[in-house]
Amino acid sequence: MNAQTKGYIAGILAAVFYGTNPLGALPLYAHGITSGNVLFYRYGITVLMFAVWLLLLREDFRIKWGHAIKFAILGCFFGFSSIMLFASFHFMNAGVASTILFSYPIITAVLMVVFYHEHINWSTALSILLAIVGIGLLYRGDGGETLSVTGIMLVLGSSLLYALYIVYVNQFKVEMSPIKFTFWVILFGWFSIIGYMLFVGDRLQMLQGTTEWIFAAQLALLPTLLSLYFMNIAIKHIGCTPASILGALEPVTAVIISTFVFSEAFTLRLAVGIVLILSAVILIILKK
């Protein structure tokens, strides 16, 4: 398997795993767990999982001080992106917020053009357009809903931070395994979550019973550990713009889960949206 094929497969897996967020997050919200605490357990358990993984591989945890600073920046980008997205849910429908979040492929492309002079050809531009139109069709909002300016600003901030994360990973040239790399990103992201909780006074809630721990573990394993691990591989092999466009598969996964697990209706509009997104993904792959 060549590097590009590996990168595209990794990008698709990253998107699919990230789309499983509803499986763990929605039940925890229903149990009264705050968004800050959901993020605390999501990141904390992921750190433990990566630590065990590294120990089993007998890989050295140590990094250089210069790399630690860069990992701290990446961790802040990723952690505060999650914080702002979850905060936006208090001001607007989560479906609207999740739809607006996927403006990050455009932001990523713009950042690469402005700061790194990357050329955006017609197929990439068309892929971005198809993905955004398709994602817009996936939104299940109420008619006539007024959007909160605060909510929009928060979710656009989340999208910008995620785009900055993708761009910075692309520029972070270091000889290190994806497992060790992602461990340090998540660790510093967890520190960001803890700092946020202390600042806003969000007290730690203890998870009650096996069920809540299973939901938290799922949230840590699939949409965090595996998703970020494969995203970092994708960025390394195919670059940040194609990797971000493949991320449009994330809401497709969420829609499928909502339909088959939470029994939400599957309409023609959703089907058209999925076809447009899959077309965008196929186009960006065939371009290579």
Coordinates of C-alpha atoms in Angstrom, one line a residue:
M1 CA 0.0 0.0 0.0
N2 CA 1.5 3.3 -1.0
A3 CA 1.6 6.4 1.2
Q4 CA -1.3 8.2 -0.6
T5 CA -3.7 5.3 -0.4
K6 CA -2.8 4.9 3.3
G7 CA -3.5 8.6 3.8
Y8 CA -6.9 8.4 2.2
I9 CA -8.0 5.3 4.1
A10 CA -6.8 7.0 7.3
G11 CA -8.8 10.2 6.5
I12 CA -12.0 8.2 5.9
L13 CA -11.5 6.2 9.1
A14 CA -10.9 9.4 11.1
A15 CA -14.1 10.9 9.8
V16 CA -16.2 7.8 10.4
F17 CA -14.9 7.4 14.0
Y18 CA -15.4 11.0 14.8
G19 CA -19.0 10.7 13.6
T20 CA -19.7 8.3 16.4
N21 CA -19.8 11.1 19.0
P22 CA -23.6 10.8 19.5
L23 CA -23.3 7.2 20.8
G24 CA -21.5 8.4 23.9
A25 CA -22.3 12.1 24.3
L26 CA -26.1 12.0 24.1
P27 CA -26.6 9.4 26.8
L28 CA -24.2 11.2 29.1
Y29 CA -26.1 14.5 28.6
A30 CA -29.3 12.7 29.3
H31 CA -27.8 11.5 32.6
G32 CA -27.1 15.1 33.6
I33 CA -23.4 15.2 32.9
T34 CA -22.2 18.8 32.0
S35 CA -20.4 19.4 28.7
G36 CA -17.2 20.3 30.6
N37 CA -17.3 17.0 32.5
V38 CA -18.0 15.0 29.3
L39 CA -14.9 16.6 27.7
F40 CA -12.9 15.9 30.9
Y41 CA -13.7 12.2 30.9
R42 CA -13.4 12.0 27.1
Y43 CA -9.8 13.4 27.1
G44 CA -8.7 11.9 30.4
I45 CA -9.7 8.3 29.4
T46 CA -8.1 8.8 26.0
V47 CA -4.8 9.8 27.7
L48 CA -4.9 6.6 29.8
M49 CA -5.6 4.5 26.7
F50 CA -2.7 6.0 24.8
A51 CA -0.4 5.6 27.8
V52 CA -1.2 1.9 28.0
W53 CA -0.7 1.6 24.2
L54 CA 2.7 3.2 24.4
L55 CA 3.7 1.0 27.4
L56 CA 2.7 -2.2 25.5
L57 CA 4.8 -1.0 22.6
R58 CA 7.6 -0.1 25.0
E59 CA 8.0 3.2 23.4
D60 CA 9.8 6.1 25.1
F61 CA 7.4 8.8 26.4
R62 CA 10.1 11.5 26.4
I63 CA 10.1 14.5 24.1
K64 CA 12.3 17.6 23.6
W65 CA 11.4 20.8 25.3
G66 CA 11.0 22.5 21.9
H67 CA 8.5 19.8 20.8
A68 CA 6.7 20.2 24.2
I69 CA 5.9 23.8 23.4
K70 CA 4.6 22.8 19.9
F71 CA 2.5 20.0 21.4
A72 CA 1.1 22.5 24.0
I73 CA 0.0 24.7 21.1
L74 CA -1.6 21.8 19.3
G75 CA -3.3 20.6 22.5
C76 CA -4.8 24.1 23.1
F77 CA -6.0 24.3 19.5
F78 CA -7.7 20.9 19.8
G79 CA -9.0 21.3 23.4
F80 CA -10.4 24.7 23.0
S81 CA -12.0 23.8 19.7
S82 CA -14.0 21.1 21.6
I83 CA -14.8 23.6 24.4
M84 CA -16.2 26.2 22.0
L85 CA -18.2 23.7 20.1
F86 CA -19.8 22.2 23.2
A87 CA -20.4 25.8 24.6
S88 CA -22.2 26.7 21.4
F89 CA -24.8 24.0 22.1
H90 CA -26.1 26.2 24.9
F91 CA -27.0 28.9 22.4
M92 CA -28.1 27.0 19.4
N93 CA -29.4 23.6 18.1
A94 CA -26.6 21.1 18.1
G95 CA -27.4 20.1 14.5
V96 CA -26.9 23.7 13.4
A97 CA -23.7 24.0 15.3
S98 CA -22.3 20.7 13.9
T99 CA -23.3 21.9 10.4
I100 CA -21.5 25.3 10.7
L101 CA -18.5 23.5 12.2
F102 CA -17.7 21.9 8.8
S103 CA -16.7 25.3 7.4
Y104 CA -13.2 24.2 8.5
P105 CA -12.3 22.7 5.1
I106 CA -12.7 26.2 3.7
I107 CA -10.8 27.9 6.5
T108 CA -8.0 25.3 6.1
A109 CA -7.8 25.9 2.4
V110 CA -7.7 29.7 2.9
L111 CA -5.0 29.4 5.5
M112 CA -2.9 27.2 3.2
V113 CA -3.3 29.6 0.3
V114 CA -2.6 32.8 2.4
F115 CA 0.3 31.6 4.5
Y116 CA 1.8 28.7 2.6
H117 CA 0.8 29.7 -1.0
E118 CA -0.8 26.3 -1.7
H119 CA -2.6 26.2 -5.1
I120 CA -6.3 25.3 -5.0
N121 CA -7.4 23.8 -8.3
W122 CA -11.0 23.5 -9.6
S123 CA -11.5 19.9 -8.4
T124 CA -10.6 20.9 -4.8
A125 CA -12.8 23.9 -4.9
L126 CA -15.7 21.8 -6.3
S127 CA -15.1 19.2 -3.7
I128 CA -15.4 21.8 -0.9
L129 CA -18.6 23.2 -2.5
L130 CA -20.2 19.8 -2.8
A131 CA -19.3 18.9 0.8
I132 CA -20.7 22.1 2.2
V133 CA -24.0 21.9 0.2
G134 CA -24.3 18.2 1.2
I135 CA -23.7 19.0 4.9
G136 CA -26.3 21.7 4.7
L137 CA -28.8 19.2 3.5
L138 CA -28.0 16.9 6.5
Y139 CA -29.2 19.6 9.0
R140 CA -32.5 18.6 10.7
G141 CA -33.4 22.0 12.1
D142 CA -36.8 23.5 12.9
G143 CA -38.2 25.9 10.3
G144 CA -37.8 29.6 11.0
E145 CA -35.3 29.0 13.7
T146 CA -33.3 32.2 14.7
L147 CA -29.6 31.7 15.0
S148 CA -27.8 33.1 18.0
V149 CA -24.9 35.4 17.2
T150 CA -23.0 34.2 20.2
G151 CA -23.6 30.6 19.2
I152 CA -22.4 31.3 15.6
M153 CA -19.3 33.0 16.9
L154 CA -18.5 30.1 19.2
V155 CA -18.8 27.4 16.6
L156 CA -16.9 29.5 14.0
G157 CA -14.2 29.9 16.6
S158 CA -14.2 26.1 17.1
S159 CA -13.9 25.6 13.3
L160 CA -11.0 28.1 13.1
L161 CA -9.1 26.4 15.9
Y162 CA -9.6 23.0 14.3
A163 CA -8.4 24.3 11.0
L164 CA -5.4 25.8 12.7
Y165 CA -4.7 22.4 14.3
I166 CA -4.8 20.7 10.9
V167 CA -2.5 23.3 9.3
Y168 CA 0.0 23.2 12.3
V169 CA 0.2 19.4 12.3
N170 CA 1.0 19.6 8.6
Q171 CA 3.9 22.0 9.3
F172 CA 5.1 20.1 12.4
K173 CA 7.9 18.0 11.0
V174 CA 9.1 15.5 13.6
E175 CA 10.2 11.9 13.5
M176 CA 7.8 10.3 15.9
S177 CA 5.2 7.5 15.8
P178 CA 1.6 8.6 15.3
I179 CA 0.7 7.0 18.7
K180 CA 3.2 9.0 20.6
F181 CA 2.4 12.2 18.7
T182 CA -1.3 11.9 19.4
F183 CA -0.7 11.0 23.0
W184 CA 1.0 14.4 23.6
V185 CA -1.6 16.3 21.7
I186 CA -4.4 14.8 23.8
L187 CA -2.5 15.2 27.1
F188 CA -2.1 18.9 26.5
G189 CA -5.7 19.1 25.3
W190 CA -6.8 17.5 28.6
F191 CA -4.8 20.2 30.5
S192 CA -6.7 22.8 28.5
I193 CA -10.1 21.2 29.5
I194 CA -9.0 21.2 33.1
G195 CA -8.0 24.8 33.0
Y196 CA -11.3 25.7 31.4
M197 CA -13.3 23.9 34.1
L198 CA -11.3 25.6 36.9
F199 CA -11.8 29.0 35.2
V200 CA -15.6 28.7 34.8
G201 CA -16.1 26.8 38.1
D202 CA -17.4 23.6 36.5
R203 CA -17.1 21.1 39.3
L204 CA -16.1 17.5 38.6
Q205 CA -19.0 15.1 38.5
M206 CA -18.3 11.4 39.3
L207 CA -19.7 9.0 36.8
Q208 CA -22.3 6.7 38.3
G209 CA -22.5 3.0 37.4
T210 CA -21.0 0.9 34.7
T211 CA -23.2 2.3 31.9
E212 CA -21.9 5.8 32.2
W213 CA -18.3 4.6 32.2
I214 CA -19.0 2.6 29.1
F215 CA -20.4 5.6 27.3
A216 CA -17.4 7.7 28.4
A217 CA -15.0 4.9 27.3
Q218 CA -16.7 4.8 23.9
L219 CA -16.4 8.6 23.6
A220 CA -12.7 8.4 24.4
L221 CA -11.9 5.4 22.1
L222 CA -13.8 6.0 18.8
P223 CA -14.3 9.7 18.2
T224 CA -11.1 10.8 20.1
L225 CA -8.3 8.2 20.2
L226 CA -8.9 6.5 16.9
S227 CA -10.2 9.6 15.1
L228 CA -7.3 11.8 16.0
Y229 CA -4.8 9.0 15.5
F230 CA -6.0 8.4 11.9
M231 CA -6.4 12.1 11.2
N232 CA -2.7 12.7 12.0
I233 CA -1.7 9.9 9.6
A234 CA -3.9 11.4 6.9
I235 CA -2.5 14.9 7.2
K236 CA 1.1 13.4 7.0
H237 CA 0.4 11.4 3.8
I238 CA -2.1 13.5 1.8
G239 CA -1.9 17.0 3.3
C240 CA -4.3 19.1 5.3
T241 CA -6.7 20.3 2.6
P242 CA -7.7 16.8 1.3
A243 CA -7.8 15.4 4.9
S244 CA -10.2 18.2 6.0
I245 CA -12.5 17.6 3.0
L246 CA -12.6 13.9 3.9
G247 CA -13.9 15.1 7.3
A248 CA -17.2 15.7 5.6
L249 CA -17.9 12.0 6.1
E250 CA -18.3 12.7 9.9
P251 CA -21.8 14.1 9.7
V252 CA -22.8 11.3 7.3
T253 CA -21.8 8.8 10.0
A254 CA -23.7 10.8 12.6
V255 CA -26.9 10.7 10.4
I256 CA -26.6 7.0 9.9
I257 CA -26.2 6.5 13.7
S258 CA -29.1 8.8 14.4
T259 CA -31.3 6.8 11.9
F260 CA -30.5 3.3 13.0
V261 CA -29.7 3.7 16.7
F262 CA -31.9 6.7 17.7
S263 CA -34.7 5.9 15.2
E264 CA -34.7 9.3 13.6
A265 CA -36.4 9.7 10.1
F266 CA -34.3 9.2 7.0
T267 CA -35.6 11.6 4.3
L268 CA -34.8 12.2 0.6
R269 CA -33.0 15.4 1.6
L270 CA -30.6 13.4 3.8
A271 CA -30.1 10.9 1.0
V272 CA -29.2 13.7 -1.5
G273 CA -26.9 15.3 1.1
I274 CA -25.0 12.0 1.6
V275 CA -24.7 11.5 -2.2
L276 CA -23.2 15.0 -2.5
I277 CA -20.7 14.5 0.3
L278 CA -19.6 11.1 -1.1
S279 CA -19.2 12.7 -4.5
A280 CA -16.9 15.3 -2.9
V281 CA -14.9 12.6 -1.3
I282 CA -14.6 10.6 -4.5
L283 CA -13.6 13.7 -6.5
I284 CA -10.8 14.7 -4.1
I285 CA -9.5 11.1 -4.2
L286 CA -9.7 10.7 -8.0
K287 CA -7.8 14.1 -8.3
K288 CA -4.7 12.2 -7.2

